[in-house]
């Protein structure tokens, strides 16, 4: 449903403040570690589209690296979803090539690692 | 001349508002009042609006002057008697920091908003009431600044509150709430702030908060709080009058009003999440739990209210069951947020002690031990190892409420709730069904939201590094982070140990 | 569930006669004491009579003086020179 506005050209007054071209060539990517609820929210990182998918563990480490589970992750066993769909990423190829776009949500599950004391913490 | 009998209040009010709503002749009424039709609200008879308090301007000034005299006497006494040394604990001051940076500027926004509606609604009843409320809200802003300025002489994190409010990430939660209301038409503003906020939700903000101040030895804040709250009954009355009036005027108003009620209930609920964290975690001495306050002020009081409004066909706000269910969780989730992000806020956070955690278990038997105590246990262990936990990065925000995406699925506290919409080829993320619905109803409006994390990445917040952004926020080096060992903490300890020191210097 | 008419007043000497008058005139009233504030609930309807407040106070009382001690309320308000009524009845 459109906004009811007092003017007809409402859109002229109301620019979109969250368009990909405003990010200096980066994608704003969200990265979320399933079952680790002690982290308040998914992290947000500005990444250029040529970034290899294989760089994501290092990106994740900057926030999630403080968790005792983090160093136990076997990255070859990690299960990934991109915007809700399961994917099998190629670590050597770029995120841009593999469908990551502005504000994509990448979630990863680490089998066997269910948070502090297995309590999803 | 024989003395005439004193006028009754009904008569007096009729005289003092008589003829204030004259029909203009030089200019068309629609040109003088250009804003009160475009929202689609139909009004057939403005004179049906009644102010049940019938407070005339002369009585208004009389009562307000009296309240101010009393308040300033207390503020003076508090300063003169070094009241700041008699609060329960310096942790308490963080409640004032949150209040001054997050709530006081909204009092000012409310002042501006009611000045606008007081000018642009064409009925005389609402105009008088809105103008009084506009003045009240300005008074609230001023008295809060004056009262809290005394604490600013001693504690960090208070001095740059105006700039912080406009720039800091978590403060965009209240700011965007009021920006949203103030960019709506006058009727939506009245439903948003007058009804949903003042009538349905404001008790949850002020009553436990001020009672908390009283219990924690902050005499000056109790006094400004209850002094402000004494105006609130008038504001609540205006809120309930506006909704009844709109629903009585025309049946076509019902669906519009219902949508506004649904939207502003949910926005208000999200905003008050900050209060939940304050009540359950930040007050050293507790008055009641957030869940108990919600039971009293929403389930019980809101239930009575909406039952009354049923006769007009108005329903309880959408997702109210989700909100009530979420009250088992939100204070824990949001304090977890503050704990791990306090180094990039203007507030201190700390590990709740054992006694406090037991209180939480008792108040939240269904959730605290199962879901939240284990988090504190991990963090406590990390603190003991000298690795106090901080979230070292930027995070995902809800595009509507602008809180970090921290809330969980309504039926599963172990899974974060992610909702998404697509608009003009772009993704938008939301923390809840309520926030998604609000966006979907008016995407053209919310695409222009100033989302703090997005703005950092776009390079509009002082620079690319965390220190750049904190400088842009005007945080001092000791404003945020862990409480234990902070300057505020050391100052407090020095006061507590000063009993043998001479006071005169 | 009954609808609750409610009033919250300051916990101070100025409000005390009003509170006492409410308790006398609304025998089923329930009281919640909080630091600094007192909340009084009555099912469906709560009344404050000027005459009762004046009797407790020992002097004249204008119902509009309630603004000096009022914190919050619930119910549809009707106020005149002799009475303040908060009610969900129609
Ligand atoms: Fe206010
Ligand atoms: Fe208000
Ligand atoms: Zn949200």
XYZ file of C-alpha atoms and ligand atoms in Angstrom:
719
model
C 0.000 0.000 0.000
C 1.434 3.413 -0.913
C 2.048 6.164 1.569
C -0.767 8.656 1.928
C 1.066 11.933 1.548
C 0.076 15.562 1.307
C 2.100 15.918 -1.886
C 1.940 13.888 -5.122
C 5.698 13.735 -5.596
C 6.438 12.168 -2.209
C 9.309 10.125 -3.605
C 11.204 13.266 -4.590
C 11.451 14.189 -0.923
C 12.303 10.753 0.277
C 15.474 9.311 -1.239
C 16.469 5.709 -0.603
C 19.350 5.846 1.903
C 20.353 2.234 1.486
C 21.245 1.518 -2.135
C 24.230 -0.623 -3.224
C 25.831 2.282 -5.118
C 26.167 4.226 -1.850
C 28.677 1.725 -0.448
C 31.823 2.669 -2.398
C 31.913 -0.604 -4.305
C 31.364 -2.857 -1.278
C 28.555 -5.227 -0.517
C 27.129 -5.016 2.963
C 27.129 -8.680 3.986
C 25.535 -10.189 7.081
C 27.182 -13.211 8.621
C 25.398 -15.250 11.294
C 26.576 -18.231 13.331
C 23.647 -20.531 14.123
C 23.142 -21.785 17.705
C 25.487 -19.181 19.210
C 22.950 -16.903 20.781
C 25.355 -15.093 23.085
C 26.312 -12.912 20.109
C 23.710 -10.220 20.033
C 23.096 -10.182 16.269
C 24.508 -11.160 12.896
C 27.674 -9.238 12.074
C 27.747 -6.788 9.190
C 30.837 -6.458 7.018
C 31.579 -4.322 3.953
C 33.115 -6.678 1.385
C 34.019 -6.081 -2.267
C 32.293 -8.582 -4.598
C 35.654 -10.176 -5.645
C 36.303 -11.282 -2.054
C 36.859 -15.068 -2.150
C 34.275 -17.045 -0.211
C 37.207 -18.665 1.550
C 37.956 -15.339 3.263
C 34.720 -15.518 5.235
C 36.103 -17.638 8.113
C 38.664 -14.896 8.724
C 35.951 -12.214 8.542
C 33.819 -14.222 10.974
C 36.745 -14.577 13.355
C 36.901 -10.824 13.990
C 33.606 -11.042 15.879
C 32.995 -14.715 16.630
C 36.616 -15.582 17.401
C 36.160 -14.873 21.119
C 33.866 -17.897 21.524
C 35.457 -21.116 22.861
C 33.804 -23.061 20.000
C 35.362 -20.953 17.283
C 38.808 -22.553 17.154
C 37.199 -25.998 17.044
C 35.378 -25.294 13.775
C 36.186 -27.677 10.941
C 35.426 -25.362 8.007
C 35.178 -28.261 5.566
C 32.128 -29.537 7.497
C 30.344 -26.227 7.868
C 26.847 -25.985 6.398
C 25.951 -22.721 4.695
C 22.797 -20.931 3.635
C 22.583 -17.807 1.519
C 19.408 -15.750 1.864
C 17.574 -18.794 3.149
C 18.779 -21.335 0.547
C 21.347 -24.051 1.302
C 24.554 -23.590 -0.701
C 27.810 -25.450 -1.170
C 30.230 -22.603 -1.633
C 33.451 -22.786 -3.597
C 36.023 -21.185 -1.287
C 38.247 -20.236 -4.215
C 35.538 -18.371 -6.084
C 34.319 -14.896 -5.157
C 31.227 -14.097 -3.121
C 29.932 -11.963 -6.009
C 30.094 -14.897 -8.403
C 28.203 -17.089 -5.948
C 25.138 -14.907 -5.629
C 25.968 -12.721 -2.614
C 24.462 -9.273 -3.064
C 23.904 -6.117 -1.040
C 22.552 -7.094 2.417
C 22.643 -10.816 1.749
C 22.368 -12.907 4.895
C 24.864 -15.770 5.083
C 24.225 -18.214 7.918
C 26.531 -21.005 8.917
C 26.037 -24.055 11.123
C 28.968 -25.843 12.727
C 27.950 -29.496 13.275
C 28.768 -30.749 16.752
C 29.322 -27.243 18.097
C 26.112 -26.138 19.795
C 27.414 -23.292 21.923
C 28.835 -23.069 25.434
C 28.034 -26.343 27.275
C 25.833 -27.298 24.312
C 23.271 -24.720 25.437
C 23.056 -22.639 22.242
C 24.977 -19.878 23.985
C -24.466 44.699 42.690
C -25.258 41.337 44.186
C -22.316 38.917 44.129
C -22.834 36.334 41.352
C -22.428 32.671 42.141
C -19.019 31.204 41.248
C -19.058 29.464 37.873
C -18.858 25.675 37.740
C -16.012 24.123 35.750
C -18.241 23.070 32.865
C -19.584 26.588 32.522
C -16.167 28.151 32.887
C -14.680 25.912 30.229
C -17.527 26.696 27.819
C -16.906 30.418 28.288
C -13.168 30.194 27.882
C -13.287 28.208 24.635
C -16.364 29.938 23.218
C -15.945 31.098 19.637
C -12.325 30.005 19.332
C -13.258 27.842 16.365
C -14.802 30.551 14.218
C -15.357 29.993 10.500
C -12.863 32.001 8.493
C -14.159 34.373 5.818
C -11.115 35.959 4.094
C -9.426 32.638 3.575
C -10.908 29.209 2.917
C -10.969 26.922 5.956
C -9.126 24.251 3.961
C -6.312 26.708 3.242
C -6.011 27.648 6.884
C -6.049 23.993 7.945
C -4.353 22.193 5.055
C -3.235 19.098 6.933
C -6.295 17.532 8.484
C -7.857 15.829 5.460
C -5.216 14.032 3.410
C -4.978 11.052 5.737
C -8.515 10.067 4.834
C -10.018 10.678 8.276
C -13.580 11.948 8.113
C -14.812 14.436 10.701
C -18.412 15.586 10.570
C -18.704 17.577 13.789
C -15.679 18.934 15.616
C -17.810 20.261 18.468
C -18.401 16.684 19.629
C -14.863 16.660 21.035
C -14.979 16.994 24.809
C -12.146 17.590 27.203
C -13.290 15.790 30.334
C -10.798 17.676 32.519
C -12.171 20.952 31.212
C -8.950 22.593 32.171
C -8.968 26.209 31.131
C -5.781 28.092 30.344
C -5.875 30.137 33.567
C -6.118 27.036 35.783
C -3.480 25.384 33.644
C -0.965 28.154 34.344
C -1.842 28.136 38.028
C -1.236 24.407 38.463
C 1.879 24.312 36.322
C 3.454 27.207 38.211
C 2.792 25.445 41.481
C 4.359 22.221 40.200
C 7.450 24.065 39.002
C 7.920 25.830 42.347
C 7.808 22.525 44.172
C 10.131 20.807 41.738
C 12.815 23.457 41.801
C 12.787 23.562 45.589
C 13.625 19.864 45.570
C 16.296 20.210 42.894
C 17.985 22.959 44.930
C 17.813 20.929 48.103
C 19.231 17.882 46.345
C 22.210 19.854 45.029
C 22.830 21.614 48.303
C 22.761 18.393 50.280
C 25.000 16.476 47.867
C 22.193 14.109 47.025
C 24.371 12.380 44.447
C 26.320 10.727 47.272
C 23.155 9.149 48.683
C 22.010 7.165 45.689
C 22.075 3.386 46.063
C 25.107 2.875 43.806
C 26.840 4.715 40.962
C 25.593 2.008 38.579
C 22.239 3.693 38.959
C 23.516 6.776 37.093
C 23.512 4.757 33.868
C 19.745 4.769 34.049
C 19.870 8.566 33.984
C 22.300 8.493 31.057
C 19.934 6.336 29.061
C 17.037 8.562 30.035
C 18.727 11.850 29.187
C 20.119 10.686 25.849
C 17.160 8.548 24.792
C 14.020 9.984 26.350
C 14.462 13.683 27.117
C 15.063 14.605 23.459
C 11.808 12.810 22.661
C 10.010 15.048 25.131
C 11.208 17.861 22.916
C 10.008 16.018 19.802
C 6.636 15.550 21.501
C 6.571 19.289 22.232
C 7.099 20.057 18.541
C 4.584 17.458 17.446
C 1.801 18.711 19.681
C 2.515 22.306 18.710
C 1.890 21.158 15.134
C -1.344 19.312 15.884
C -2.479 22.152 18.154
C -2.130 24.455 15.153
C -3.506 22.183 12.466
C -6.541 20.379 13.866
C -9.537 22.566 13.272
C -11.604 21.707 16.357
C -11.266 23.861 19.434
C -11.291 21.087 22.050
C -8.265 19.227 20.680
C -6.433 22.465 19.906
C -6.540 23.692 23.490
C -5.548 20.267 24.820
C -2.723 19.877 22.260
C -1.326 23.296 23.024
C -1.301 22.541 26.730
C 0.393 19.255 26.043
C 2.939 20.951 23.819
C 3.888 23.258 26.686
C 3.982 20.339 29.110
C 6.389 18.423 26.913
C 8.709 21.405 26.649
C 8.594 21.679 30.429
C 9.479 17.985 30.712
C 12.504 18.416 28.484
C 13.706 21.449 30.414
C 13.185 20.058 33.900
C 14.900 16.811 32.954
C 17.960 18.703 31.671
C 18.052 20.864 34.782
C 17.706 17.949 37.160
C 20.206 15.663 35.508
C 22.731 18.480 34.959
C 23.621 18.096 38.628
C 24.825 14.546 37.950
C 26.779 15.807 34.972
C 29.085 17.631 37.395
C 30.305 14.271 38.682
C 29.633 11.458 36.226
C 30.649 10.683 32.637
C 28.373 10.123 29.668
C 25.904 12.951 30.153
C 27.436 16.096 28.737
C 26.907 15.592 24.995
C 23.429 14.151 25.153
C 21.973 16.228 22.305
C 24.598 15.231 19.779
C 24.530 11.643 20.980
C 20.800 11.463 20.463
C 21.125 12.528 16.841
C 24.029 10.251 15.949
C 24.503 7.209 18.173
C 23.336 3.833 16.926
C 21.069 2.660 19.755
C 19.614 6.146 20.173
C 18.255 5.994 16.645
C 15.678 3.608 18.145
C 13.815 6.373 20.013
C 14.805 9.050 17.490
C 13.414 7.170 14.506
C 10.252 6.389 16.454
C 9.492 10.077 16.907
C 10.738 11.030 13.446
C 8.259 8.524 12.057
C 5.410 10.003 14.097
C 6.300 13.598 13.329
C 6.473 13.005 9.595
C 2.986 11.500 9.630
C -0.181 13.553 9.361
C -1.730 15.149 12.460
C -4.233 12.353 13.099
C -1.666 9.609 12.842
C 0.562 11.618 15.185
C -2.298 11.834 17.671
C -2.888 8.082 17.539
C 0.852 7.333 17.629
C 1.910 9.597 20.467
C -1.364 10.648 22.081
C -3.015 7.259 22.148
C -0.557 4.397 21.654
C 2.360 5.964 23.456
C 0.776 8.145 26.137
C -2.246 6.047 26.934
C -1.186 2.501 26.331
C 2.560 2.535 26.997
C 3.782 5.591 28.906
C 2.898 4.163 32.313
C 5.425 1.438 31.651
C 8.074 4.038 31.117
C 7.397 6.507 33.890
C 5.787 4.740 36.793
C 8.329 1.946 37.365
C 11.164 4.244 36.314
C 10.336 6.988 38.788
C 9.436 4.566 41.480
C 12.868 3.059 40.792
C 14.486 6.451 41.240
C 12.672 6.866 44.564
C 13.858 3.475 45.714
C 17.430 4.162 44.673
C 17.718 7.410 46.585
C 17.471 9.808 43.670
C 15.125 12.378 45.118
C 15.572 14.901 42.320
C 14.653 12.465 39.564
C 11.617 11.143 41.396
C 10.431 14.670 41.678
C 10.849 15.650 38.021
C 9.463 12.299 37.021
C 6.292 12.498 39.014
C 5.949 16.185 38.243
C 6.028 15.288 34.538
C 3.769 12.330 35.138
C 1.141 14.561 36.742
C 0.755 16.130 33.285
C 0.571 12.656 31.822
C -2.974 12.057 33.045
C -4.097 14.926 30.883
C -2.112 13.489 28.001
C -3.682 10.086 28.490
C -7.094 11.692 28.520
C -6.357 13.465 25.265
C -5.204 10.136 23.824
C -8.344 8.267 24.741
C -10.560 11.159 23.638
C -8.936 11.282 20.210
C -9.512 7.637 19.513
C -13.116 7.678 20.683
C -13.745 10.838 18.704
C -12.330 9.449 15.459
C -14.256 6.205 15.831
C -17.505 7.992 16.617
C -17.235 10.488 13.782
C -17.365 8.104 10.834
C -17.313 4.314 10.324
C -14.730 4.743 7.525
C -12.211 5.857 10.138
C -12.101 2.446 11.821
C -9.789 0.582 9.415
C -7.378 3.524 9.263
C -7.278 3.866 13.034
C -6.849 0.108 13.486
C -3.790 0.114 11.215
C -2.270 2.980 13.157
C -2.967 1.284 16.474
C -1.322 -1.918 15.227
C 1.707 -0.059 13.909
C 2.282 2.183 16.900
C 1.696 -0.521 19.448
C 4.464 -2.570 17.906
C 6.833 0.359 17.452
C 6.181 1.373 21.063
C 6.723 -2.136 22.310
C 10.109 -2.288 20.612
C 11.091 1.117 21.980
C 10.134 0.152 25.508
C 12.444 -2.828 25.272
C 15.093 -0.356 26.423
C 13.039 0.240 29.569
C 12.778 -3.485 30.200
C 16.562 -3.732 30.334
C 16.740 -0.748 32.655
C 14.202 -2.245 35.068
C 15.514 -5.773 35.233
C 19.235 -5.075 35.077
C 20.264 -1.458 35.566
C 18.430 -0.434 38.730
C 20.594 -1.550 41.672
C 17.465 -1.825 43.846
C 14.495 -3.179 41.964
C 10.885 -2.116 42.142
C 9.258 -4.853 40.090
C 10.249 -6.923 37.113
C 9.511 -5.832 33.571
C 7.215 -8.809 33.210
C 5.206 -7.753 36.258
C 4.972 -4.184 34.989
C 3.765 -5.482 31.623
C 1.096 -7.585 33.363
C -0.202 -4.578 35.285
C 0.050 -1.908 32.642
C -0.558 -3.749 29.428
C -2.365 -7.011 30.082
C -4.614 -5.641 32.818
C -4.934 -1.919 32.004
C -4.629 -2.311 28.224
C -7.078 -5.217 28.371
C -9.683 -3.047 30.111
C -9.153 -0.254 27.621
C -9.467 -2.378 24.503
C -12.502 -4.134 25.884
C -14.069 -0.685 26.141
C -13.115 0.183 22.569
C -14.628 -3.053 21.251
C -17.979 -1.287 20.990
C -16.518 0.693 18.075
C -15.188 -2.442 16.403
C -11.576 -1.717 17.366
C -9.525 -4.825 18.133
C -6.533 -5.408 20.378
C -3.360 -4.400 18.529
C -2.017 -7.018 16.156
C 0.767 -9.178 17.667
C -0.128 -8.254 21.233
C 0.105 -11.964 22.152
C 3.605 -12.070 20.680
C 4.540 -9.029 22.723
C 3.285 -10.540 25.962
C 5.111 -13.773 25.250
C 8.290 -11.851 24.384
C 8.244 -10.176 27.811
C 9.783 -13.379 29.160
C 12.840 -12.631 27.036
C 13.448 -9.086 25.895
C 15.082 -7.621 28.999
C 17.655 -10.440 29.057
C 18.303 -10.175 25.343
C 18.726 -6.417 25.455
C 20.930 -6.345 28.520
C 23.069 -8.954 26.774
C 23.301 -6.428 23.964
C 24.417 -3.648 26.291
C 26.879 -5.903 28.088
C 28.717 -6.842 24.893
C 28.444 -3.468 23.175
C 28.981 -1.157 26.141
C 32.450 -0.211 24.860
C 30.773 1.496 21.892
C 27.976 3.100 23.920
C 27.856 6.008 26.340
C 26.788 3.633 29.112
C 28.513 1.265 31.487
C 27.489 -2.334 31.865
C 28.474 -4.964 34.402
C 28.041 -8.603 35.317
C 24.948 -9.081 37.495
C 25.965 -10.564 40.857
C 24.652 -13.885 42.187
C 21.890 -12.315 44.218
C 20.686 -10.388 41.192
C 20.711 -13.531 39.040
C 18.697 -15.393 41.654
C 16.167 -12.582 41.599
C 15.952 -12.966 37.827
C 15.444 -16.729 38.157
C 12.628 -16.091 40.583
C 10.958 -13.474 38.393
C 11.473 -15.417 35.165
C 11.150 -19.062 36.175
C 10.307 -20.167 32.638
C 13.233 -18.605 30.869
C 16.113 -17.177 32.875
C 17.885 -20.327 34.042
C 17.227 -22.160 30.827
C 18.275 -19.575 28.253
C 19.980 -16.593 29.833
C 21.914 -17.637 32.929
C 24.212 -19.821 30.788
C 25.216 -16.750 28.767
C 26.219 -14.902 31.899
C 28.113 -17.976 33.041
C 30.157 -18.024 29.863
C 30.859 -14.304 30.128
C 31.746 -14.606 33.794
C 34.235 -17.323 32.949
C 35.716 -15.104 30.245
C 35.959 -12.196 32.701
C 37.772 -14.449 35.166
C 40.270 -15.331 32.435
C 40.854 -11.623 31.845
C 38.995 -11.770 28.524
C 35.896 -9.722 29.205
C 33.559 -10.328 26.269
C 32.897 -7.555 23.770
C 31.263 -7.795 20.374
C 34.049 -6.513 18.149
C 32.273 -5.375 15.057
C 29.245 -3.831 13.447
C 25.960 -5.644 13.304
C 22.703 -6.129 11.507
C 19.817 -3.782 12.330
C 16.088 -4.126 11.861
C 15.089 -1.703 9.131
C 11.973 -0.580 11.013
C 12.724 -0.352 14.736
C 16.488 0.051 14.162
C 17.376 -2.257 17.049
C 20.025 -4.872 16.372
C 18.454 -8.079 15.042
C 18.615 -9.795 18.419
C 15.071 -10.974 19.065
C 14.068 -14.605 18.788
C 11.306 -16.542 17.058
C 8.016 -16.293 18.962
C 7.993 -20.037 19.673
C 11.734 -20.678 19.878
C 14.144 -18.669 22.052
C 17.130 -20.518 20.581
C 16.603 -19.174 17.064
C 16.983 -15.569 15.996
C 13.973 -14.181 14.186
C 14.800 -13.039 10.659
C 12.127 -11.517 8.418
C 12.736 -10.041 5.014
C 11.018 -8.001 2.326
C 11.946 -7.170 -1.236
C 11.193 -3.692 -2.524
C 12.321 -2.266 -5.860
C 14.934 -4.988 -6.171
C 16.483 -4.508 -2.719
C 16.498 -6.625 0.471
C 15.192 -5.243 3.744
C 15.572 -7.094 7.034
C 13.307 -7.081 10.081
C 13.435 -8.366 13.621
C 9.794 -9.465 13.746
C 6.522 -9.847 11.893
C 5.385 -6.574 13.444
C 8.337 -4.630 12.053
C 7.998 -6.280 8.630
C 4.307 -5.370 8.394
C 5.078 -1.749 9.201
C 7.612 -1.561 6.387
C 5.403 -3.387 3.898
C 2.577 -0.957 4.517
C 4.676 2.095 3.593
C 7.956 1.032 1.980
C 8.340 4.435 0.279
C 8.668 5.970 3.712
C 11.107 3.554 5.314
C 13.555 3.312 2.421
C 14.800 6.706 3.530
C 15.424 5.684 7.141
C 18.809 6.808 8.464
C 20.140 3.472 9.682
C 23.252 4.055 11.789
C 25.236 1.011 10.678
C 24.436 1.597 7.017
C 25.541 5.201 7.438
C 28.865 4.164 8.963
C 29.568 1.950 5.936
C 28.559 4.730 3.581
C 31.182 6.937 5.211
C 28.830 9.435 6.834
C 29.822 8.966 10.475
C 33.227 10.503 10.962
C 35.400 7.869 9.284
C 35.936 4.166 8.751
C 37.413 3.104 12.098
C 35.679 2.564 15.434
C 37.575 5.477 17.092
C 36.460 7.746 14.219
C 32.849 6.796 14.798
C 33.089 7.180 18.576
C 34.577 10.643 18.108
C 31.679 11.497 15.787
C 29.311 10.294 18.524
C 31.135 12.693 20.899
C 31.801 9.980 23.436
C 34.448 10.775 26.013
C 37.109 8.113 26.642
C 35.471 7.073 29.928
C 31.819 7.211 28.934
C 31.257 3.568 28.096
C 32.564 0.059 28.657
C 32.809 -2.054 31.767
C 31.613 -0.381 34.957
C 34.044 -2.110 37.286
C 37.237 -0.069 37.230
C 35.644 2.871 35.396
C 36.072 6.490 36.518
C 32.485 6.518 37.756
C 33.214 3.431 39.808
C 36.400 4.924 41.291
C 34.662 8.181 42.138
C 31.906 6.291 43.898
C 34.389 4.237 45.902
C 36.214 7.408 46.922
C 32.963 8.879 48.243
C 32.169 5.728 50.157
C 35.642 5.726 51.717
C 35.611 9.416 52.534
C 33.999 9.161 55.962
C 37.186 9.989 57.789
C 38.239 12.765 55.460
C 37.547 16.415 56.217
C 34.929 17.937 53.980
C 36.182 21.526 54.051
C 39.046 22.375 51.734
C -12.297 -10.489 33.755
C -13.583 -7.229 35.172
C -12.329 -4.016 33.645
C -10.150 -2.151 36.094
C -10.635 1.528 36.815
C -7.511 2.833 38.414
C -5.724 5.873 39.742
C -2.097 6.367 40.750
C -1.241 9.124 43.210
C 1.843 10.534 44.867
C 2.849 8.832 48.082
C 2.747 12.062 50.133
C 0.733 14.116 52.608
C -1.054 16.124 49.968
C -2.395 12.986 48.324
C -3.262 11.125 51.523
C -6.745 12.644 52.115
C -7.627 11.842 48.504
C -6.458 8.276 48.937
C -8.401 7.900 52.178
C -11.522 9.294 50.541
C -11.201 6.814 47.689
C -10.810 3.878 50.072
C -13.851 4.974 52.032
C -16.120 5.556 49.034
C -14.949 2.510 47.039
C -15.041 -0.353 49.548
C -13.680 -2.954 47.096
C -10.603 -0.894 46.250
C -7.228 -2.662 46.112
C -3.996 -0.832 46.898
C -0.544 -1.342 45.388
C 2.154 0.552 47.279
C 5.253 1.430 45.306
C 8.166 3.633 46.316
C 6.914 7.190 45.772
C 3.555 6.189 44.329
C 0.362 4.394 45.246
C -1.930 2.696 42.728
C -5.585 2.118 43.628
C -7.702 -0.268 41.538
C -11.452 -0.764 41.573
C -13.473 -3.036 39.310
C -15.387 -1.101 36.642
C -15.695 2.276 38.366
C -13.754 4.476 40.778
C -15.187 7.644 42.291
C -13.654 10.499 44.228
C -16.196 12.665 46.033
C -15.285 16.229 46.863
C -17.292 16.061 50.105
C -15.355 13.042 51.378
C -11.984 14.568 50.535
C -13.010 17.795 52.307
C -14.054 15.814 55.344
C -10.637 14.071 55.465
C -8.760 17.269 54.726
C -10.766 19.506 57.057
C -10.934 22.282 54.489
C -12.240 23.090 51.016
C -10.996 21.065 48.081
C -11.461 21.768 44.410
C -11.494 18.529 42.361
C -9.114 20.141 39.889
C -6.490 20.142 42.644
C -6.169 16.456 41.818
C -3.695 17.594 39.134
C -1.162 18.312 41.855
C -0.963 14.709 43.052
C -2.014 12.647 40.057
C 0.429 10.237 38.417
C -1.727 8.084 36.225
C -5.208 6.744 35.700
C -7.303 4.270 33.734
C -10.964 4.520 32.758
C -13.132 7.057 30.999
C -12.928 10.262 32.973
C -15.828 12.449 33.988
C -15.141 15.400 36.209
C -17.442 18.095 37.563
C -17.508 20.338 40.624
C -18.429 17.583 43.074
C -16.957 14.396 41.751
C -14.257 12.764 39.679
C -15.282 9.486 38.118
C -13.157 6.949 36.258
C -15.365 4.368 34.678
C -15.676 1.618 32.107
C -19.475 1.496 32.464
C -21.714 2.876 29.755
Fe 6.407 14.236 28.524
Fe 3.328 13.240 27.748
Zn 12.298 -4.362 14.440
